[in-house]
Structures are given as structure tokens and as C-alpha cells.
Coordinates of C-alpha atoms in Angstrom, one line a residue:
X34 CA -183.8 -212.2 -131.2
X35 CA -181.4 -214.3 -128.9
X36 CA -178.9 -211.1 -129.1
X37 CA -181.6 -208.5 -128.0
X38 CA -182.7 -210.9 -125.6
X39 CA -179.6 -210.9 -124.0
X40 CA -179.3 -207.3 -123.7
X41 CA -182.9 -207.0 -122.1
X42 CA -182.3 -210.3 -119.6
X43 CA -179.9 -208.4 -117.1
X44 CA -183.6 -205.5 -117.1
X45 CA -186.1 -208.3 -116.5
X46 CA -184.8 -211.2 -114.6
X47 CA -184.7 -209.5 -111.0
X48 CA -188.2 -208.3 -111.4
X49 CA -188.9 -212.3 -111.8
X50 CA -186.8 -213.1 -108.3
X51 CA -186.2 -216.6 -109.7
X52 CA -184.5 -219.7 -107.6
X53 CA -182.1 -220.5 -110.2
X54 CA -180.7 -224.0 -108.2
X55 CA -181.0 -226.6 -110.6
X56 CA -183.0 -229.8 -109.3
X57 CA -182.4 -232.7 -108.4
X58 CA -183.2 -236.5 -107.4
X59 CA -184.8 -237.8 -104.5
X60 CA -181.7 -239.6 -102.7
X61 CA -181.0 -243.2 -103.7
X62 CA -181.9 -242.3 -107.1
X63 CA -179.5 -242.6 -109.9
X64 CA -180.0 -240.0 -112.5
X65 CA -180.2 -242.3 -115.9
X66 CA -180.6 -239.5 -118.3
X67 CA -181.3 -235.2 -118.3
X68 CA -182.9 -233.7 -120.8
X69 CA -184.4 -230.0 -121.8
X70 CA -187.3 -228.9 -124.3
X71 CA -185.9 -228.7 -128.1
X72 CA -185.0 -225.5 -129.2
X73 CA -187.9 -226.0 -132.0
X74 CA -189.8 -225.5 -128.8
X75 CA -188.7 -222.4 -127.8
X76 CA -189.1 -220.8 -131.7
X77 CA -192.9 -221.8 -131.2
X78 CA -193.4 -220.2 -127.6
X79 CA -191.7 -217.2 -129.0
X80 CA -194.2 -217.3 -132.0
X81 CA -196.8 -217.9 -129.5
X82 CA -196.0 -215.2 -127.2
X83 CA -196.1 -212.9 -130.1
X84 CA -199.1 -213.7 -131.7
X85 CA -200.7 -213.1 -128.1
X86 CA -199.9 -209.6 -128.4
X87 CA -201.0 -209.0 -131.8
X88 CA -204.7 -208.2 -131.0
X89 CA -203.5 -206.0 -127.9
X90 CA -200.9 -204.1 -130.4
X91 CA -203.5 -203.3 -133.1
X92 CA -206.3 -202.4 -130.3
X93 CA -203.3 -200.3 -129.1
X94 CA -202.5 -198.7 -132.7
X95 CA -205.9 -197.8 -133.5
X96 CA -206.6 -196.1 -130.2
X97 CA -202.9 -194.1 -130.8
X98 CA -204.0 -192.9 -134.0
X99 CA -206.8 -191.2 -132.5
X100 CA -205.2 -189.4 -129.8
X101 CA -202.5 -187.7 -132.1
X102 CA -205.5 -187.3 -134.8
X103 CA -207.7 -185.2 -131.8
X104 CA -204.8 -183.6 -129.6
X105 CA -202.1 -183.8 -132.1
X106 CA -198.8 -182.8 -129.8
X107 CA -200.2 -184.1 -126.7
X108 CA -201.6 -187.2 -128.5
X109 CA -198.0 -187.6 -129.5
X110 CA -196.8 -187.6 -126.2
X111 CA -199.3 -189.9 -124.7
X112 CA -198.5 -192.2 -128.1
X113 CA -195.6 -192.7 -127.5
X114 CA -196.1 -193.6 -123.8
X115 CA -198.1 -195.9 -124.6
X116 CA -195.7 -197.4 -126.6
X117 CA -193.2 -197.4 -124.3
X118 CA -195.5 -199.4 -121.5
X119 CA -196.1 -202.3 -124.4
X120 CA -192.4 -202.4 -125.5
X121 CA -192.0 -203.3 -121.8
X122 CA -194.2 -205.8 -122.0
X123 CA -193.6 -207.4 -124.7
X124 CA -189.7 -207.6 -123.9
X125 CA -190.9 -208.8 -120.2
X126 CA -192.9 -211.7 -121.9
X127 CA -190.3 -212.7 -124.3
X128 CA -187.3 -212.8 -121.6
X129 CA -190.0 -214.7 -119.8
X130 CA -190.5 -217.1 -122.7
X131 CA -186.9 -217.8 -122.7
X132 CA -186.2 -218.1 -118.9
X133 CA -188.8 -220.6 -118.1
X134 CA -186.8 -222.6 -121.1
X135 CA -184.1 -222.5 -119.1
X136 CA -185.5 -223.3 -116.4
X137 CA -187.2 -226.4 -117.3
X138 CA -184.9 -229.8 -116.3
X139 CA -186.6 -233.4 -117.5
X140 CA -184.5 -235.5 -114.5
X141 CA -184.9 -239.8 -115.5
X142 CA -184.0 -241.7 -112.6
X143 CA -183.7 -245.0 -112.2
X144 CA -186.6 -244.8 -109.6
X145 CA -188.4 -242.1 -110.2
X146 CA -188.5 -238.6 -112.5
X147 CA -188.5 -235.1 -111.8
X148 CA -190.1 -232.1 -113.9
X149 CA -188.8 -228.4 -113.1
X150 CA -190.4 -226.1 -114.8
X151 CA -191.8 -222.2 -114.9
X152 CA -190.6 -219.1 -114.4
X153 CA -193.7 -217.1 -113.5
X154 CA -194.3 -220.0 -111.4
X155 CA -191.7 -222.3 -110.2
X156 CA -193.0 -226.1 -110.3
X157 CA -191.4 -229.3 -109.3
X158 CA -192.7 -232.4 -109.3
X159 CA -191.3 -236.2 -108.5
X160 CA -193.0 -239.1 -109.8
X161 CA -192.4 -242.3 -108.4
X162 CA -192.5 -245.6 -110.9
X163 CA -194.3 -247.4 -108.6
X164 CA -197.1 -245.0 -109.0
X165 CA -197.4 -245.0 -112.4
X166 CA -200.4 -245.6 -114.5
X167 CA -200.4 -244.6 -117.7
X168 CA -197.5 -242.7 -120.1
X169 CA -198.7 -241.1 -123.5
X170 CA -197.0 -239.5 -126.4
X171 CA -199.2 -236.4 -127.7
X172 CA -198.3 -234.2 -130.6
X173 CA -200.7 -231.7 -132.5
X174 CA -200.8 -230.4 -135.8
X175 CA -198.5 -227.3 -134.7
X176 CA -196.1 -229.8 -132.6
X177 CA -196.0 -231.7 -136.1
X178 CA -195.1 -228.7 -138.0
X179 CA -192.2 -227.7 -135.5
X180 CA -191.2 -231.2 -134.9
X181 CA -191.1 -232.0 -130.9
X182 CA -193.7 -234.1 -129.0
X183 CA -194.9 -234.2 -125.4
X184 CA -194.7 -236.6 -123.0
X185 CA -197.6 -236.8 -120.3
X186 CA -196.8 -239.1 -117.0
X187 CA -199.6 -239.6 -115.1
X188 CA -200.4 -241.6 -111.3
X189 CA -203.2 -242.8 -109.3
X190 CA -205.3 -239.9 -108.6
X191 CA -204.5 -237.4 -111.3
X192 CA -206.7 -235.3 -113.0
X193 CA -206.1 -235.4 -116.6
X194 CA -209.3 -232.1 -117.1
X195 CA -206.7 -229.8 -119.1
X196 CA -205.9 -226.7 -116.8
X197 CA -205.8 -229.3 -113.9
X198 CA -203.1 -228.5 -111.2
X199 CA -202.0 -231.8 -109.3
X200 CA -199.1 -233.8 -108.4
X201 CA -200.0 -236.7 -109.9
X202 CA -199.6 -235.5 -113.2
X203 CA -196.8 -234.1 -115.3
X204 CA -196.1 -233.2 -118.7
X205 CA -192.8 -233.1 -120.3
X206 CA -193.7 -230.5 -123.3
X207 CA -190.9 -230.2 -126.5
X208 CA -189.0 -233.3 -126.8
X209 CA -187.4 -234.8 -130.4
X210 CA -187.7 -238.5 -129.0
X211 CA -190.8 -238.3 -127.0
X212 CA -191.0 -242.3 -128.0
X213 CA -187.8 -243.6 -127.4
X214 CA -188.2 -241.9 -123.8
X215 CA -191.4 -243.6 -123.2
X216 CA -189.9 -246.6 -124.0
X217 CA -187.2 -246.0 -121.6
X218 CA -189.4 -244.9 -119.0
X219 CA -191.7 -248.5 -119.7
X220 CA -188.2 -250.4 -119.4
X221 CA -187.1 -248.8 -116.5
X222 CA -190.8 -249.5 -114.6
X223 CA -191.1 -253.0 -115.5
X224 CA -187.4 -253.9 -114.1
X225 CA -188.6 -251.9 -111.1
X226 CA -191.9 -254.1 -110.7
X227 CA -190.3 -257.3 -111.9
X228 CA -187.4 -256.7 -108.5
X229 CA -190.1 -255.8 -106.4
X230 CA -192.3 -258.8 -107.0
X231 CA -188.7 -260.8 -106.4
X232 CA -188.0 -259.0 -103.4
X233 CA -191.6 -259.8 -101.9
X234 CA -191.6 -263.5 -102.5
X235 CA -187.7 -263.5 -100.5
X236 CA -188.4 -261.4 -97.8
X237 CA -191.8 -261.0 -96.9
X238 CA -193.6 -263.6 -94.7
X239 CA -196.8 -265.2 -95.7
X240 CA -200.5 -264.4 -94.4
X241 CA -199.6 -267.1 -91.0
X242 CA -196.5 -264.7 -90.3
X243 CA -194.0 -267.8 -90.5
X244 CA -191.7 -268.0 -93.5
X245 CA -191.5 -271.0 -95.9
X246 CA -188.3 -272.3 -94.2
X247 CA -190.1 -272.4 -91.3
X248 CA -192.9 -273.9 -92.0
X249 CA -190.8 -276.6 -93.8
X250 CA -189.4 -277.2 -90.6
X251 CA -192.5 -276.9 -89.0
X252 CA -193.7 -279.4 -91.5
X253 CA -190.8 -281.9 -90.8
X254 CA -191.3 -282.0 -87.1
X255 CA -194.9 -282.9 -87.3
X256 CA -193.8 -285.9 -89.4
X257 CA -191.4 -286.7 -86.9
X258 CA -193.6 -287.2 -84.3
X259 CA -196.5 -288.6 -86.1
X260 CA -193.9 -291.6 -86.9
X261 CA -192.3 -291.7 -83.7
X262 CA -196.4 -292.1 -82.3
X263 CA -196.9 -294.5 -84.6
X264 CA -193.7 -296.5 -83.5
X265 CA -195.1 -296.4 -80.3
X266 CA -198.1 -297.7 -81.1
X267 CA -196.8 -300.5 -82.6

């Protein structure tokens, strides 16, 4: 498969005119760990891609069979025409298949993530840890039997209808330790919370505008005066 594959990728790959510049993180952010779909993954979108021509390629035999039976030479002809014009794309879907594996980078920042994927259509999406909401581990009974997992990151306004297109939403399909990334991921997010909540009590003035040192010293000059009054008084 890999070796015909190679022989057919030189054919196909212009026709997909394919930005081939690998991605990368927002600046300021310090990649943490890269990672690619399991090749387990790429077995089952081969299977997959298959299997979705099967009912085209018997509709396809059947109607063959009765050309050749009706016109006989000319049947033959157009048989094999047809033929050639599924070969094509079946090879076109398969080199396809193993572009867009190639194509897809899972970029962990320290910050923030970003998902590359598609070949038919190019996607990249960055997802901020601030943003996050929720982070789940899915695997179906076909994921089971291949062994991989998928990793869905969602934010504030994203649409989890499957077939939803947004930015707030990405899913990181094939990975080995789906878990130990989400746990990674959770790590990386509460440090990122846990600094900014420090940063905001240090830097950030209060609701009068004045910071505490100056309202101790605000403080401290009242009581000054209310004893210097008093002394006065007396």
C-alpha cells in the first residue's frame, strides 16, 4: 500500500495545490510538546476510505457487466473506461487519506495549542488556555479495536452539534495517550490560572483605583492627623 502510494503521490498531490509550511505557535509561546495521529489511525482511514467505495464499485460492476453483455466490443471499451475513471479515484482518495496524515500537527504550548489539519481543506486553529472549558477523551468501539483515542478541546461559544464548523472547537483524532495529554493540558491550564490570579492581586489596582500601598499610606496619614487634632485639642 505505502509503496504504491508512493508511486501515485508525485500524480495526485499538485492537483491538491497544498501549503505544505508546517505550523506553528502564536509568539511568546513555548512549544511543550508535538505530536501526530498514530499510524493505527491512518490503517483505519485507509479501511474507511475503502469501504466507502465498495457500494460505488459494485454499482459500477454490475452496470459493466451489462454493457459488455448488450454491445459486447464496445461494452468492452466503455468497461474499461469506466474502470480507468474509478482507479483514479480511488488512488486520488487514498493519496488523499495519506496526505491529510501528514499534514495534521497537534502543537502543545505552554499557553495555548494549535490543530493543523486537512488536505482537501486546510484548517488551523489556536486555542488559548484561558478560554478553555471543557477537555474530553472519546473513543468508540472501532477507536477501541484500533487502539487510538481522540481528544476534543472546546471554548466559550463552541458548538459541540457534530458536523459543527467553529473556532472554538477542536478535535485532536488518533492519539495512543489521549489521557496522559489531557492531563498535561489540565496541568498546564491550572499553572496558567493559578499565575494569573497571582499576577492580578500584584498588579492590578482595586475598585477605588488606589493600590494597597497606597491606601496604607493613605491610612497612616489620616491617623496622623486625627492625633495631631487631638493634641491640639487637648
Amino acid at each position: 500500500m505505502e509503496l504504491l502510494l508512493r508511486l501515485l503521490k508525485p500524480i495526485f498531490l499538485p492537483l491538491l495545490k497544498l501549503d505544505l509550511t508546517a505550523p506553528h505557535l502564536p509568539e511568546g509561546t513555548s512549544l511543550v510538546r508535538s505530536l501526530k495521529p498514530s499510524e493505527q489511525w491512518l490503517a483505519y482511514r485507509y479501511l474507511q476510505t475503502l469501504f466507502g467505495f465498495l457500494n460505488q464499485f459494485i454499482g459500477v460492476g454490475i452496470g459493466v457487466i451489462a454493457l459488455v453483455a448488450k454491445f459486447r466490443g464496445w461494452g468492452l471499451l466503455i468497461a474499461l473506461g469506466v474502470f480507468a475513471v474509478e482507479g483514479f479515484l480511488i488512488g486520488l482518495a487514498l493519496v488523499t487519506t495519506r496526505v491529510d496524515f501528514e499534514l495534521r500537527h497537534y502543537l502543545v504550548g505552554d499557553r495555548s495549542l494549535r490543530v493543523a489539519q486537512g488536505a482537501w481543506k486546510r484548517e488551523e486553529v489556536t486555542l488559548s488556555y484561558a478560554n478553555v472549558q471543557n477537555i474530553e477523551v472519546n473513543q468508540g468501539p472501532l477507536e477501541r479495536l484500533f487502539g487510538f483515542k481522540s481528544l476534543t478541546i472546546s471554548t466559550a461559544g463552541a458548538d459541540t452539534t457534530p458536523g459543527a464548523e467553529n473556532s472554538h472547537l477542536v478535535t485532536m483524532v488518533g492519539l495512543q495517550d489521549a489521557d496522559e495529554l489531557r492531563s498535561l493540558i489540565l496541568g498546564m491550564l491550572k499553572q496558567q490560572r493559578d499565575t494569573g490570579l497571582g499576577e492580578t492581586g500584584a498588579a492590578h489596582p482595586n475598585a477605588t483605583g488606589l493600590s494597597l500601598a497606597r491606601l496604607n499610606e493613605v491610612k497612616a496619614a489620616a491617623l496622623a492627623l486625627r492625633d495631631a487634632a487631638r493634641s491640639v485639642a487637648c
